[in-house]
Short mmCIF file of C-alpha atoms and ligand atoms in Angstrom, two decimals:
data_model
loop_
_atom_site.label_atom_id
_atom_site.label_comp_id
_atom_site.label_asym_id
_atom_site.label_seq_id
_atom_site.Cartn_x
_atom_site.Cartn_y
_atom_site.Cartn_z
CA UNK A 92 122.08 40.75 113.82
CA UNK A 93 119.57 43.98 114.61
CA UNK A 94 120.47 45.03 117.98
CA UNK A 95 117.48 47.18 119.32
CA UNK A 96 119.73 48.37 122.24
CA UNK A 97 122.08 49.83 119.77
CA UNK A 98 122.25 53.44 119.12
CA UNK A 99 123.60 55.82 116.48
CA UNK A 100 125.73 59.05 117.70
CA UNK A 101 124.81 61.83 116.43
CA UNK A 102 126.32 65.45 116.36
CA UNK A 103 123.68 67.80 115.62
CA UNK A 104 125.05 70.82 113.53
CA UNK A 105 122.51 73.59 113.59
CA UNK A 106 120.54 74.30 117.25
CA UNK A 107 117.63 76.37 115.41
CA UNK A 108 114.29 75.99 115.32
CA UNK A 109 113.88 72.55 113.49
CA UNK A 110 116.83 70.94 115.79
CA UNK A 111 114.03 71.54 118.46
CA UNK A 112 111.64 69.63 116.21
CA UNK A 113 113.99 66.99 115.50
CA UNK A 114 115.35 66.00 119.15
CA UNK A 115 111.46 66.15 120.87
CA UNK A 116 110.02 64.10 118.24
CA UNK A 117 113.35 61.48 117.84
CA UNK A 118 112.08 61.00 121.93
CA UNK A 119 108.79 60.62 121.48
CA UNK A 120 108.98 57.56 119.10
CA UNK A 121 112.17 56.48 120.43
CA UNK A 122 114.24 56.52 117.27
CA UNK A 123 117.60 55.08 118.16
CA UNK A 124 119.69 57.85 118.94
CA UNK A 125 122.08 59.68 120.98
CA UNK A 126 123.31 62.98 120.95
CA UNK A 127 127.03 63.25 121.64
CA UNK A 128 128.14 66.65 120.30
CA UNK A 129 126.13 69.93 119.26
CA UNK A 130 127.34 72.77 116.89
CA UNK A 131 126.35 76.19 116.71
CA UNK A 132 128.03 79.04 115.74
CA UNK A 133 125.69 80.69 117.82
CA UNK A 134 127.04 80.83 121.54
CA UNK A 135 123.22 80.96 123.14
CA UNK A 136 121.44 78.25 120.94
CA UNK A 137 124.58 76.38 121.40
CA UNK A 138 124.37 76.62 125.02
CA UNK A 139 120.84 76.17 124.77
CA UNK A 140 121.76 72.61 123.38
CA UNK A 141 124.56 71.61 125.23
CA UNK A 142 122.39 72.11 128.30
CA UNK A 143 119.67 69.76 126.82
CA UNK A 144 121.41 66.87 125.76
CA UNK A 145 124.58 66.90 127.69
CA UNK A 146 126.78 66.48 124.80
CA UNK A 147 129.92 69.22 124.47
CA UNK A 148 129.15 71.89 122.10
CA UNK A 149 131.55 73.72 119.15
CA UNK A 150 131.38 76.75 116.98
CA UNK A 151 131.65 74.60 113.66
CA UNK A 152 131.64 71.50 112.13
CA UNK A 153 135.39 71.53 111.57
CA UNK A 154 136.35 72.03 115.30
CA UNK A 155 133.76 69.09 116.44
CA UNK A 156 135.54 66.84 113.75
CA UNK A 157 139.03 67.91 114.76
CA UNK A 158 138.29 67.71 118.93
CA UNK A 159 135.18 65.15 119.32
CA UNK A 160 135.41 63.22 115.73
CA UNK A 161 135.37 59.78 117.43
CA UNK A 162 132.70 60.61 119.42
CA UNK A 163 129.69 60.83 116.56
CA UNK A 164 129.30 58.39 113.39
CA UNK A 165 126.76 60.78 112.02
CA UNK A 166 125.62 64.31 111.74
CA UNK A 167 121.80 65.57 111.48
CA UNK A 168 122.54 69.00 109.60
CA UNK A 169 119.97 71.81 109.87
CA UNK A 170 121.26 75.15 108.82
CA UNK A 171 120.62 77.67 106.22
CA UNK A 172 120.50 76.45 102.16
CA UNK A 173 123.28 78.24 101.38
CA UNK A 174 125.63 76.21 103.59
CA UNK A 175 124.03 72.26 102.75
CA UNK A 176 126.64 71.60 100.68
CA UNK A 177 129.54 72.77 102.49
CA UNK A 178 128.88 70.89 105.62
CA UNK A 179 127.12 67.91 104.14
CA UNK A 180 130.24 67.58 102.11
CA UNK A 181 132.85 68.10 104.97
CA UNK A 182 130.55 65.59 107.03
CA UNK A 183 130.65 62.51 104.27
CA UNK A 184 134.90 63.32 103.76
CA UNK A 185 135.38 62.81 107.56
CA UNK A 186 133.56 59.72 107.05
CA UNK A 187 130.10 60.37 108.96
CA UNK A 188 126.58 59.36 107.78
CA UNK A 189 124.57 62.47 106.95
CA UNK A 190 120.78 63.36 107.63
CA UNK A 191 120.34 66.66 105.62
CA UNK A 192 117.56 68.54 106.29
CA UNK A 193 115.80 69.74 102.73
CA UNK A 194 116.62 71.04 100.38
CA UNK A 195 119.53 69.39 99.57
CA UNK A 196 120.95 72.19 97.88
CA UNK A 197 119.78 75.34 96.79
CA UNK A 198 120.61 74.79 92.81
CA UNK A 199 121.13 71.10 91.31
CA UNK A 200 125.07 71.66 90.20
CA UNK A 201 125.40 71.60 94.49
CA UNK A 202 123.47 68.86 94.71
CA UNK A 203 125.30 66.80 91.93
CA UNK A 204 128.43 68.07 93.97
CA UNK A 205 126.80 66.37 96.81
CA UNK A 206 126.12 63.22 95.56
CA UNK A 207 128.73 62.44 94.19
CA UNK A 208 130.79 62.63 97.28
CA UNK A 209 128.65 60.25 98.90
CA UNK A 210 129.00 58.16 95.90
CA UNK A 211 132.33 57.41 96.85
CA UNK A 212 131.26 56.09 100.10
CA UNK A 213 128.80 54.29 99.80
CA UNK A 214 129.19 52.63 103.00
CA UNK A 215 127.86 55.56 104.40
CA UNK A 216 124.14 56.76 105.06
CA UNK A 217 123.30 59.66 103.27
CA UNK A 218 120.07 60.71 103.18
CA UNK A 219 117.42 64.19 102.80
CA UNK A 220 115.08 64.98 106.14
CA UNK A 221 111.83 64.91 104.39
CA UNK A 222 109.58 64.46 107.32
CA UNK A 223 106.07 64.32 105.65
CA UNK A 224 106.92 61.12 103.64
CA UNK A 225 106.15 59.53 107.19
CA UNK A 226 102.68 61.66 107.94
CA UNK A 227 100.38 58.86 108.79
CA UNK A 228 97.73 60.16 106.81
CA UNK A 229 99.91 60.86 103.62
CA UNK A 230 101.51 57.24 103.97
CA UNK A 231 97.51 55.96 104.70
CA UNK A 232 96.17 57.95 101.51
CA UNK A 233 98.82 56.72 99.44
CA UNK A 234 97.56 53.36 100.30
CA UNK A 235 93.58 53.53 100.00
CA UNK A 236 94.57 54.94 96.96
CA UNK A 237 96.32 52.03 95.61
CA UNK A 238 93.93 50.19 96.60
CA UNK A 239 91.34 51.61 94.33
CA UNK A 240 89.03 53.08 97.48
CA UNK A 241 88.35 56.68 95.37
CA UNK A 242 88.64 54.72 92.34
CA UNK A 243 90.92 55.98 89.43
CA UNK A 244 92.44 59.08 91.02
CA UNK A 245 91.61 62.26 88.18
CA UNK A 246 93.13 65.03 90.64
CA UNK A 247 94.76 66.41 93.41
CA UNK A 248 94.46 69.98 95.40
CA UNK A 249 97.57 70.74 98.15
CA UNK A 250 97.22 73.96 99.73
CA UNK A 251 100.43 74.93 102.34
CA UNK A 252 99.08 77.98 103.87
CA UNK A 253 101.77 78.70 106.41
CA UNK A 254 101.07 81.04 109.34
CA UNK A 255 105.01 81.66 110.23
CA UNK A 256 105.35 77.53 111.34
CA UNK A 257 107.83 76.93 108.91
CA UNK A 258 108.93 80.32 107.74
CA UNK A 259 109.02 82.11 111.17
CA UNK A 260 109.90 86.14 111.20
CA UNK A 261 106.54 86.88 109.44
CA UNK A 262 105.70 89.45 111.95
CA UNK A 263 108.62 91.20 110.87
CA UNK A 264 109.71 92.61 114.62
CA UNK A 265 113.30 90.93 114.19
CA UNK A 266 116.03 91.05 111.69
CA UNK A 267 115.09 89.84 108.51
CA UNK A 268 116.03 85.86 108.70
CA UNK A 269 118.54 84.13 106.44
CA UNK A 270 115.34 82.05 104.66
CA UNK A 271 114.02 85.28 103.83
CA UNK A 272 116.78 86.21 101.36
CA UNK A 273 117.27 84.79 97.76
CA UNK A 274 120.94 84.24 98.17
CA UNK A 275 120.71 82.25 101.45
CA UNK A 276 117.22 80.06 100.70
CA UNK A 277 117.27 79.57 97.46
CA UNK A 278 113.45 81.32 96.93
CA UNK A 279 110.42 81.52 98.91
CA UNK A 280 107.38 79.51 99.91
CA UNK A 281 108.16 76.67 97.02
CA UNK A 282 111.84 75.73 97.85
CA UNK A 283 111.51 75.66 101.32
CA UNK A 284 108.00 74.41 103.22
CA UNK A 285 106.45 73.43 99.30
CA UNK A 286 108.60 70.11 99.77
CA UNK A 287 106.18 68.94 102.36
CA UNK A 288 103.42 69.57 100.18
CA UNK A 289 104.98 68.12 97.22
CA UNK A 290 106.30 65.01 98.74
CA UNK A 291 102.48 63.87 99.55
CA UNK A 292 101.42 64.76 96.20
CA UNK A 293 104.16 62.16 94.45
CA UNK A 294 103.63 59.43 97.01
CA UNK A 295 99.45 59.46 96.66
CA UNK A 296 99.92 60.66 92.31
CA UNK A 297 103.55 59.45 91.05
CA UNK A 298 106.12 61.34 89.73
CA UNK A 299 105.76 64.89 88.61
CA UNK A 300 106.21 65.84 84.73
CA UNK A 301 105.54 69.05 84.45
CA UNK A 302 104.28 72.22 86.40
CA UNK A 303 103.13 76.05 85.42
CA UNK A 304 102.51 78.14 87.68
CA UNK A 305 102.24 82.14 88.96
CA UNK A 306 103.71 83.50 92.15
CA UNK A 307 103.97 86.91 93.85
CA UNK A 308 105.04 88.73 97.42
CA UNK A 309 102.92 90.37 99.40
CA UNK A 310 105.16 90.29 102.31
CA UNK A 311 107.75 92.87 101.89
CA UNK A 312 110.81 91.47 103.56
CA UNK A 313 110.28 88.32 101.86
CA UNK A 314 112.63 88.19 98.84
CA UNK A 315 111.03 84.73 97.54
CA UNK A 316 107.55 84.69 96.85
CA UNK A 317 105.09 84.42 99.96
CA UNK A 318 102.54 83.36 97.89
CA UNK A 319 102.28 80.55 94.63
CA UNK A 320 99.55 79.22 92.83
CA UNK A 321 100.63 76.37 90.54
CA UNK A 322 99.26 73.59 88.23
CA UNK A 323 101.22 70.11 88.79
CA UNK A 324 100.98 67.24 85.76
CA UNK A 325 101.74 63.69 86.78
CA UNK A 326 103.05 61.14 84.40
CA UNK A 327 99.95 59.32 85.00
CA UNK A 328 98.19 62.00 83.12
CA UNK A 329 96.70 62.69 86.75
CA UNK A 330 97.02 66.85 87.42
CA UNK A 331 97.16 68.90 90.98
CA UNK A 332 96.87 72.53 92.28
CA UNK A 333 99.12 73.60 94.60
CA UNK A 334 98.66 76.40 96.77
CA UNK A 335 101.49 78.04 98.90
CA UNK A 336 100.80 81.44 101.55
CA UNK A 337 102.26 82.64 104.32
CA UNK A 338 100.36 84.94 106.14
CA UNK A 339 99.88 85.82 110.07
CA UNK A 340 96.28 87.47 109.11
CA UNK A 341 92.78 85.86 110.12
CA UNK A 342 92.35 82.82 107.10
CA UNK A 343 89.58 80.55 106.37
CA UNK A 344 90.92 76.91 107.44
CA UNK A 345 91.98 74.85 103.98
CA UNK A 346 92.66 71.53 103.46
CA UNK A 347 95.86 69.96 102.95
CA UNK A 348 95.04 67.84 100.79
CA UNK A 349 91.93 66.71 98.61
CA UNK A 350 92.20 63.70 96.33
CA UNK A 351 89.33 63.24 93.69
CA UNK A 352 89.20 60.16 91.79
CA UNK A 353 86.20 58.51 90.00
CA UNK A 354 84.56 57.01 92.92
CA UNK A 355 85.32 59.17 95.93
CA UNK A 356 87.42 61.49 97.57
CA UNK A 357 90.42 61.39 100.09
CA UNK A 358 90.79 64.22 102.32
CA UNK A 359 93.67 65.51 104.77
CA UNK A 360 92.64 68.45 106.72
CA UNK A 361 94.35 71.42 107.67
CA UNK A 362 95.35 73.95 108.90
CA UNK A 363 97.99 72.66 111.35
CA UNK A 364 100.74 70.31 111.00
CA UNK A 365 100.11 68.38 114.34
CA UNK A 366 97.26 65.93 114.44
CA UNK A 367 97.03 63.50 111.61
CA UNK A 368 93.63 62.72 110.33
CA UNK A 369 92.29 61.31 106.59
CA UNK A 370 88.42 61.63 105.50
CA UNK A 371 87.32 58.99 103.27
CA UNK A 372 84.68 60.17 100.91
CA UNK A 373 82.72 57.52 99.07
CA UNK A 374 79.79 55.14 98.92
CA UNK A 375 80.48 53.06 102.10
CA UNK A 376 81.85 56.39 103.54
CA UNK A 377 79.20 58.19 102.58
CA UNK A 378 79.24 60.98 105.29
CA UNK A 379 83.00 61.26 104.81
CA UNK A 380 84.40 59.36 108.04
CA UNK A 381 87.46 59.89 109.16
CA UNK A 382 89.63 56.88 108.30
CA UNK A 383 92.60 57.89 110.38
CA UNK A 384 92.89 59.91 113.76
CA UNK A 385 96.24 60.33 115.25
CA UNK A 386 96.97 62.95 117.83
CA UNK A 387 100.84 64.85 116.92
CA UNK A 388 100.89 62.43 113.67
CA UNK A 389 102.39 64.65 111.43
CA UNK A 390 104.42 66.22 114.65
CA UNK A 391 106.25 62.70 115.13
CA UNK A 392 106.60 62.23 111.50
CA UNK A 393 110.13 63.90 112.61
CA UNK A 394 111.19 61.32 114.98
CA UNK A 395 110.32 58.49 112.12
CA UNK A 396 112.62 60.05 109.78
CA UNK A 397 115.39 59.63 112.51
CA UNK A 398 114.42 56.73 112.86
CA UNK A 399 114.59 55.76 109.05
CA UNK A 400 118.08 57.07 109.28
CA UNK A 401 119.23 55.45 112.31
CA UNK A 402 117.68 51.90 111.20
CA UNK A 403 119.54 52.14 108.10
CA UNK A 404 123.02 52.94 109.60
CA UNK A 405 122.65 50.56 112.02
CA UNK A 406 120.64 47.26 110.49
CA UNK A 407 121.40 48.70 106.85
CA UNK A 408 117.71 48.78 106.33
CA UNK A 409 115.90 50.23 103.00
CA UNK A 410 115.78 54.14 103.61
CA UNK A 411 111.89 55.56 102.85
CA UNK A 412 112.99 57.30 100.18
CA UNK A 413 116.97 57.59 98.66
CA UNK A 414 118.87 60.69 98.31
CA UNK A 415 117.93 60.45 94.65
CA UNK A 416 114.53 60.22 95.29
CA UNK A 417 114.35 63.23 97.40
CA UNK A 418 115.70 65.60 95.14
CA UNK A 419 112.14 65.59 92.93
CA UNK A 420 111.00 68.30 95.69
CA UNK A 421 113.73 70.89 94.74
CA UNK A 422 113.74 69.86 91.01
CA UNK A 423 109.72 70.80 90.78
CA UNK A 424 110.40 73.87 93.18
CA UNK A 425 113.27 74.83 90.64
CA UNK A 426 110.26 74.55 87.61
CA UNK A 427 108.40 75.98 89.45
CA UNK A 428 110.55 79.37 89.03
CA UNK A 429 111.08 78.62 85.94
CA UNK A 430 108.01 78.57 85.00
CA UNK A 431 106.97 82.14 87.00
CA UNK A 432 109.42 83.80 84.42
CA UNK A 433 108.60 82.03 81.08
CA UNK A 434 104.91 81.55 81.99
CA UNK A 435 104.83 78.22 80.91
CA UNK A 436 105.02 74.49 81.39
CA UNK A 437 108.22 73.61 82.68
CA UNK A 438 109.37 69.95 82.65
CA UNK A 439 110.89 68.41 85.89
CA UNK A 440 113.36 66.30 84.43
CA UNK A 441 115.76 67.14 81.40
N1 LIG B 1010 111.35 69.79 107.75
C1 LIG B 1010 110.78 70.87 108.27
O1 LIG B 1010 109.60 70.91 108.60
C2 LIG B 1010 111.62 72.09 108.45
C3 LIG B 1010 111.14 73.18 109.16
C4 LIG B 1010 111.99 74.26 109.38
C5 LIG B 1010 113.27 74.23 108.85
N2 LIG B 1010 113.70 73.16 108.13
C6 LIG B 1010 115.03 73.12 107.53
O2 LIG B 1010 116.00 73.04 108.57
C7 LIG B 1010 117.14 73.81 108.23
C8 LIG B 1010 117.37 74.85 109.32
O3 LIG B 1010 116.20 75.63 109.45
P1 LIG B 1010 115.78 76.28 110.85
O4 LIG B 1010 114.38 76.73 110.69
O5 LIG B 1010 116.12 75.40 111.97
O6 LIG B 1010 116.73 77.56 110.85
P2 LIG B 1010 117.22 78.40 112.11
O7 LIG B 1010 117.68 79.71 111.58
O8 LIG B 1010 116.21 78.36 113.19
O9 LIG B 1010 118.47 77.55 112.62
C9 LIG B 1010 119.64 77.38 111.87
C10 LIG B 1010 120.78 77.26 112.83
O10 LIG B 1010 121.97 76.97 112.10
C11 LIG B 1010 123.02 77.66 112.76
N3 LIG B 1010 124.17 77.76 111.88
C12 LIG B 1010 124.50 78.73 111.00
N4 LIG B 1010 125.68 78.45 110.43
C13 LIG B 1010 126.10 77.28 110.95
C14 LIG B 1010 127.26 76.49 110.77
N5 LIG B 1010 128.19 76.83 109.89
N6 LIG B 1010 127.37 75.36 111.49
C15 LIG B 1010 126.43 74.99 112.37
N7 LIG B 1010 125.33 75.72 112.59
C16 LIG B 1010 125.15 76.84 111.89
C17 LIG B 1010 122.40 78.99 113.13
O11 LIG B 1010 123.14 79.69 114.11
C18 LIG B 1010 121.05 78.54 113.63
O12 LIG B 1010 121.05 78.27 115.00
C19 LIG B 1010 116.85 74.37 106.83
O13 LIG B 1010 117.35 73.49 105.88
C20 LIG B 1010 115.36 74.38 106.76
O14 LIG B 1010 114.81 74.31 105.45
C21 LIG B 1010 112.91 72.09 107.94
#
């Protein structure tokens, strides 16, 4: 029987940035967890973490197993691309349920590699952190959407301008950081923050065929492009733009989103990734009213996705979205490239 009291132990391997995020958000909402060991390679942000939470801290993943292993069912992993599949792989072996932050991998041979270890246990959870599948207004567009309110959708526009929120080190004062370089992140703006923008676009369009697209850096100690402009095709014959930047400079706000269809428009604004709000455009919205307010909306959305997690380790619930189904971000991010160097439509799936 669900036990609401119940909580899931979690080691949290990786103190950066997002673990931050993660653990201030998983409060907020009150997803059912507890933190019982932290791992950092990192003596400071290890400290930082064992001084939060309470919970012992270790250099790796291996010494946590090995000394604390009984003390954590699951892991929430958020380090650098290059090492997903190392530690998500040592994680499911030792028998824990694993919360991966995206992308799973940086190429899909590591993310096959990944899966199918977890396909040999499938009693355990294993899941991608994909936070804005739970953005209230994504999850509220998706809806009116179904439900015919802009009538038959005909296109989409997503523009992730990103003013060092989810690539920090812009300012370039600091070593460059691991996401920075092609060997540790995989590529630039697309691999990494993209899957937030791409997520939205599959839940309010379907699945993506087929992209083309052109890309470029303007910021020098970016390896991966800093800025994208790309042309998304559904397999609903719907199409979407989708514009990626990352830039500390003065910019005109954009929208995250703006969904046309025959009969009206949907609306996310932008710039920041805080508040959640949708504009309804349409004739008994005719001044565009905002059809959804909610203060730290998408800010939460990380709590929700421990809470996905947690709910289906503990009640065996339906995840939001599988493993499976996450990887759809890094396979259009990965045509994306593709298509940069051939210049031209690359399909998504084989
Ligand atoms: N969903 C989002 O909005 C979002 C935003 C930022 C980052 N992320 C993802 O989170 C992950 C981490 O990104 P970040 O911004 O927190 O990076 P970060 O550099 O701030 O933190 C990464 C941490 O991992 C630690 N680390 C390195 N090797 C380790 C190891 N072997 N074991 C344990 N810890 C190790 C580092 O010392 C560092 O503290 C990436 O996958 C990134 O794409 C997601």
């Amino acid at each position: 029987m669900e036990d609401r009291h119940r909580r899931l132990s979690v080691a949290l391997v990786g103190c950066g940035g997002i673990a931050d995020a993660h653990l201030d958000a998983a409060a907020r909402v009150g997803a059912r967890i507890e933190v019982t060991a932290v791992v950092d390679p990192d003596r400071e942000r290890r400290a930082a973490f064992v001084e939060r939470t309470g919970a012992p801290g270790f250099a790796d993943l291996g010494d946590a197993l090995d000394r604390a292993g009984d003390r954590f069912d699951a892991v929430d992993v958020m380090v650098p691309h290059d090492l997903h599949e190392a530690i998500a792989v040592e994680a499911i072996r030792a028998g824990k349920h694993v919360l991966l932050e995206k992308p799973m991998a940086i190429d899909l041979e590591a993310c096959d590699r990944i899966l199918a270890e977890a396909r040999r246990r499938p009693e355990l959870v294993f899941l991608v952190a994909e936070q804005s599948q739970f953005w209230p207004d994504v999850v509220e567009a998706a809806r009116l959407i179904r439900e015919g309110a802009i009538g038959r959708p005909l296109f989409g526009r997503a523009c992730y301008w990103d003013p060092g929120v989810l690539v920090p080190g812009l300012a370039g004062d600091e070593p460059v950081p691991w996401r920075y370089r092609l060997d540790r992140a995989g590529g630039g703006l697309g691999i990494d923050g993209g899957a937030h923008w791409i997520r939205p676009l599959r839940m309010m369009l379907g699945e993506v065929e087929a992209v083309v697209a052109v890309s470029g850096r303007h910021v020098e100690r970016m390896e991966g492009e800093s800025w994208l402009q790309a042309l998304l095709r559904f397999r609903s014959g719907v199409s979407a733009t989708f514009e990626a930047f990352a830039s500390t400079e003065v910019m005109a706000p954009a929208e995250l989103f703006r969904i046309t269809g025959t009969e009206g428009e949907l609306v996310i604004p932008g710039p920041d990734f805080v508040d959640a709000e949708l504009r309804l455009h349409n004739r008994a919205h005719p001044h565009g009213e905002p059809v959804l307010a909610i203060p730290r909306g998408r800010e939460d959305s990380y709590g929700h996705e421990l809470a996905d997690f947690a709910d289906a380790v503990l009640d065996r619930t339906e995840p939001a979205a599988t493993a499976e189904e996450s990887l759809a971000e890094l396979r259009t991010a990965l045509a994306l490239y593709r298509s940069t160097s051939s210049g031209r439509w690359e399909p998504i799936w084989d």
